[in-house]
Short mmCIF file of C-alpha atoms in Angstrom, two decimals:
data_model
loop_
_atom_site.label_atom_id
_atom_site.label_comp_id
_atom_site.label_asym_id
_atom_site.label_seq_id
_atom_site.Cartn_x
_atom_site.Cartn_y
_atom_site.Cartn_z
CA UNK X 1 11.50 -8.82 10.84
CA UNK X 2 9.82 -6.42 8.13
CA UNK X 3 7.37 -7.49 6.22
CA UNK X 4 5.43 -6.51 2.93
CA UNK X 5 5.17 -3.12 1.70
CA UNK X 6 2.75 -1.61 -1.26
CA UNK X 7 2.96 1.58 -3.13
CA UNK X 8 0.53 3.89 -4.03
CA UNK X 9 1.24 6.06 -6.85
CA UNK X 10 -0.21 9.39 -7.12
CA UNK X 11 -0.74 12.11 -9.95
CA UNK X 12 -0.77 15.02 -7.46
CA UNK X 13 -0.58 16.47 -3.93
CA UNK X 14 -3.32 14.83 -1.44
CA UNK X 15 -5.63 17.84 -0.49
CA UNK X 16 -5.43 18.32 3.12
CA UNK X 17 -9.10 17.76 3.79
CA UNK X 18 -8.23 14.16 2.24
CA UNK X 19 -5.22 13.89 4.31
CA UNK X 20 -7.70 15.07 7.53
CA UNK X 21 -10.06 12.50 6.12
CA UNK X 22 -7.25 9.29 6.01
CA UNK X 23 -6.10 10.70 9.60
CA UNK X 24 -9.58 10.11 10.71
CA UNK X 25 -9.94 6.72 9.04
CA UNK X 26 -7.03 5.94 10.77
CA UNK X 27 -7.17 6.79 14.01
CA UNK X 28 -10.36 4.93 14.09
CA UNK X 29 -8.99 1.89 13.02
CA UNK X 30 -5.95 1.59 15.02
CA UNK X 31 -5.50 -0.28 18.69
CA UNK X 32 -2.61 2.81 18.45
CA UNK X 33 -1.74 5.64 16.48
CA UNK X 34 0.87 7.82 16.59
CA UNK X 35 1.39 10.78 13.86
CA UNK X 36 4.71 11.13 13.21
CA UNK X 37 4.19 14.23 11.26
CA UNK X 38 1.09 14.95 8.67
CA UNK X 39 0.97 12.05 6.36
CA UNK X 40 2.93 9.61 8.45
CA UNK X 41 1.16 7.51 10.85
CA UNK X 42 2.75 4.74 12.77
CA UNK X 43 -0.18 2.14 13.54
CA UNK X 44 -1.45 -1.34 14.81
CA UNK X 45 -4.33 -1.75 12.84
CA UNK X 46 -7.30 -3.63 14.32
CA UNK X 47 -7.06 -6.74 11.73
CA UNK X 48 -11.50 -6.79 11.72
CA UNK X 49 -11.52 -2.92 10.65
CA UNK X 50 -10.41 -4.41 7.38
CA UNK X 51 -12.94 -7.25 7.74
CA UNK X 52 -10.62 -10.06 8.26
CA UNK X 53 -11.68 -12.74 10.92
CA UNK X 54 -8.74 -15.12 11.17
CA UNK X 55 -5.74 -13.88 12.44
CA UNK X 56 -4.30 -17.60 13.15
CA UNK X 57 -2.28 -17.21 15.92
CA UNK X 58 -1.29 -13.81 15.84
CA UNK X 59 -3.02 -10.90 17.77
CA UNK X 60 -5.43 -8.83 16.45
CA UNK X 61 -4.10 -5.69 15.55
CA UNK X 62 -0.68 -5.48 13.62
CA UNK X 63 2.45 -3.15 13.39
CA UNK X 64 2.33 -0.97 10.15
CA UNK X 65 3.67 2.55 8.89
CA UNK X 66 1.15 5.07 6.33
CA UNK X 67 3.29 7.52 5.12
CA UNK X 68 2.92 9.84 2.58
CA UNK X 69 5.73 11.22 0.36
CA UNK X 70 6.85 13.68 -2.31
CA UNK X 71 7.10 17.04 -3.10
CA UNK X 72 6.26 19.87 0.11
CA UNK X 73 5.05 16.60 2.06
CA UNK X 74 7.05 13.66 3.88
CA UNK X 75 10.19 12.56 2.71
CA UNK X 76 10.88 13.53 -0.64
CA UNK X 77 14.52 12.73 -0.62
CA UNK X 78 12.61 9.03 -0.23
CA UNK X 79 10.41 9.46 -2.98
CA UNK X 80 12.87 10.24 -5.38
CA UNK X 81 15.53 7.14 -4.24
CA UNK X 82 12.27 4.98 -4.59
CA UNK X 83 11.07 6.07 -8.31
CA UNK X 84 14.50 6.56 -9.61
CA UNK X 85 14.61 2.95 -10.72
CA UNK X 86 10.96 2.71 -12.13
CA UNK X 87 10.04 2.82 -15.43
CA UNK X 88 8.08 5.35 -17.00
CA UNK X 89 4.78 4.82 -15.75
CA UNK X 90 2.57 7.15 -17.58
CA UNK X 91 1.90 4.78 -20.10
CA UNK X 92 1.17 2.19 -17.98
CA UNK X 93 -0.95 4.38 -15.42
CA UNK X 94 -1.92 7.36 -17.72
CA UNK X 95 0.66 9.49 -15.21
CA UNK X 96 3.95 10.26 -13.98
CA UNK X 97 3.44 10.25 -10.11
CA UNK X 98 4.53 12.97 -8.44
CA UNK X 99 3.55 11.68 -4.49
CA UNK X 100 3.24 8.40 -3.01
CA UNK X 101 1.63 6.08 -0.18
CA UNK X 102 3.94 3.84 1.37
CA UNK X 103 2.37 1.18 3.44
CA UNK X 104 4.84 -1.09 5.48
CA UNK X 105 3.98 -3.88 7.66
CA UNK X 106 6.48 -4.59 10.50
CA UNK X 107 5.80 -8.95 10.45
CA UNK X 108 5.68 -11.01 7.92
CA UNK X 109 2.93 -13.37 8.64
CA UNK X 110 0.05 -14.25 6.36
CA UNK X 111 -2.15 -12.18 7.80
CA UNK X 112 0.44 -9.10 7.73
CA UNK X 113 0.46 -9.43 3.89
CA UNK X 114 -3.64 -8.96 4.25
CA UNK X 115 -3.25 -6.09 6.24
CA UNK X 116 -0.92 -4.68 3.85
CA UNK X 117 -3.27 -5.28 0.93
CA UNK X 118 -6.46 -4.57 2.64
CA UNK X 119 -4.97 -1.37 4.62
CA UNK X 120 -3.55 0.22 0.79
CA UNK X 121 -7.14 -0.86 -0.50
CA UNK X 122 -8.72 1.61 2.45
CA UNK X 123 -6.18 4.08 2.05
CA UNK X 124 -6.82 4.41 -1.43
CA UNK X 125 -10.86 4.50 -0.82
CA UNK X 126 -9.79 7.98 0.88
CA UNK X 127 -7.08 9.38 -1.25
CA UNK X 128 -7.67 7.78 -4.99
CA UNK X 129 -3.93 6.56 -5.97
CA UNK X 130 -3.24 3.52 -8.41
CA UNK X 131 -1.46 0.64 -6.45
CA UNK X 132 1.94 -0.44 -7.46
CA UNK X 133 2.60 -4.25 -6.54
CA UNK X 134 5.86 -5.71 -7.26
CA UNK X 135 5.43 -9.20 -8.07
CA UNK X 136 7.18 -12.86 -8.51
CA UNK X 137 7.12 -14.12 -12.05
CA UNK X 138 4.15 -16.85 -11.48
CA UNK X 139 1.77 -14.25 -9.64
CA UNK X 140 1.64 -12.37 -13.06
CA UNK X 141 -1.30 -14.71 -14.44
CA UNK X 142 -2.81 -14.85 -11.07
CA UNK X 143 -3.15 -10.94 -11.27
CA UNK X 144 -3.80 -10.48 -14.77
CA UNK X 145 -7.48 -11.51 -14.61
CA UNK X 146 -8.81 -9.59 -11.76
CA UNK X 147 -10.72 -7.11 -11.34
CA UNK X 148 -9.15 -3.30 -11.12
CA UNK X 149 -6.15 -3.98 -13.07
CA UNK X 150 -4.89 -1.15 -14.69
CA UNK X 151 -1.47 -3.03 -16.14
CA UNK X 152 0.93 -5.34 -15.98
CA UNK X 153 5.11 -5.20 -16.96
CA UNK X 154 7.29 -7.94 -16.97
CA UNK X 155 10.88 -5.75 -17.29
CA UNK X 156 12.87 -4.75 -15.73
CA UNK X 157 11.21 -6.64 -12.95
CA UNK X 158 7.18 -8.11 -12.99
CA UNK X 159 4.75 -5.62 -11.07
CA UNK X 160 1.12 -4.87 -11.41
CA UNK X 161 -0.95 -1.51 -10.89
CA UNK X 162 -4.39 -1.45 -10.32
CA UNK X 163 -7.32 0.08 -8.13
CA UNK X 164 -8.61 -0.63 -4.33
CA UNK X 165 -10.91 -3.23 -6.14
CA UNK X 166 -8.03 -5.11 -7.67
CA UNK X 167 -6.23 -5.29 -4.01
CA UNK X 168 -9.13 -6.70 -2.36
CA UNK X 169 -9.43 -9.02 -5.58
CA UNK X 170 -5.89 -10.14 -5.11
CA UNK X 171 -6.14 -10.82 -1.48
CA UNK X 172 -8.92 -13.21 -1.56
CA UNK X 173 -6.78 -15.37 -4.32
CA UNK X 174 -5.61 -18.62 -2.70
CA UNK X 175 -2.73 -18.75 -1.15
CA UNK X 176 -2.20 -14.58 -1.08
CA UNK X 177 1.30 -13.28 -0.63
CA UNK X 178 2.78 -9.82 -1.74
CA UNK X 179 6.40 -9.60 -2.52
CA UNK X 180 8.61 -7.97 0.00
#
């Protein structure tokens, strides 16, 4: 069963020294890591690297995919299928991304929509990026208020953007869930 994925939007290339960097982070985060190629990282994430204690009864570290996208990096073919929907985003984000940060969790169990939310808030610590979070129409108040929020849209479907601040903001929100 898949689970819930976040976007990270990006105005330019991610220097490989940052990539190096998020490689790092990773690896030392991970029960197992396996680089796919540079920028893609097929993980189970230790759940308490992203400081969260109850896991219910799920184990510890959970079944995710980093990967990194867009022009001379990753799948570009991918980037372009995913952003040929979106709006124009520059005036919601004060760009037009050019790369991107996928980050998929493989379950779909409260604590894997943490993970994804935590994980993109970490990933984003390394490699800057505003976050791109689809979102059902009653989570749009919810969001509005917090913390990191760059913007909101309603059409053609609702979504928020915002910083690593606003993530970790939005996960600690009662009763937490991304979209899938």
């Amino acid at each position: 069963m898949s689970g819930p994925v976040l976007a990270i939007e990006l105005a330019e290339a991610v220097p490989r020294v940052a990539i190096q960097r998020l490689r790092k982070f990773l690896l030392s985060a991970s029960a197992r890591f396996e680089e796919k190629r540079v920028g893609e990282y097929d993980l189970n994430i230790h759940v308490e690297s992203l400081g969260i204690a109850d896991v219910g009864d799920v184990d510890g570290s959970r079944p995710v995919l980093v990967s990194l996208m867009g022009p001379g990096i990753g799948d570009e073919a991918m980037f372009d299928a995913e952003h040929a929907d979106e709006v124009d985003q520059e005036p919601l984000i004060g760009f037009t991304p050019t790369h991107a940060v996928d980050v998929i969790a493989f379950c779909n169990r409260p604590v894997d929509h943490l993970v994804t939310a935590l994980l993109t808030a970490a990933v984003m610590d390394v490699i800057g990026g505003v976050a791109n979070a689809e979102l059902r129409e009653d989570q749009i108040p919810i969001v509005a208020g917090l913390p990191g929020i760059v913007a909101t849209r309603t059409d053609p479907w609702p979504a928020a953007y915002g910083s690593a601040e606003f993530l970790r903001a939005w996960a600690q929100q009662p009763g937490f869930r991304l979209l899938k």
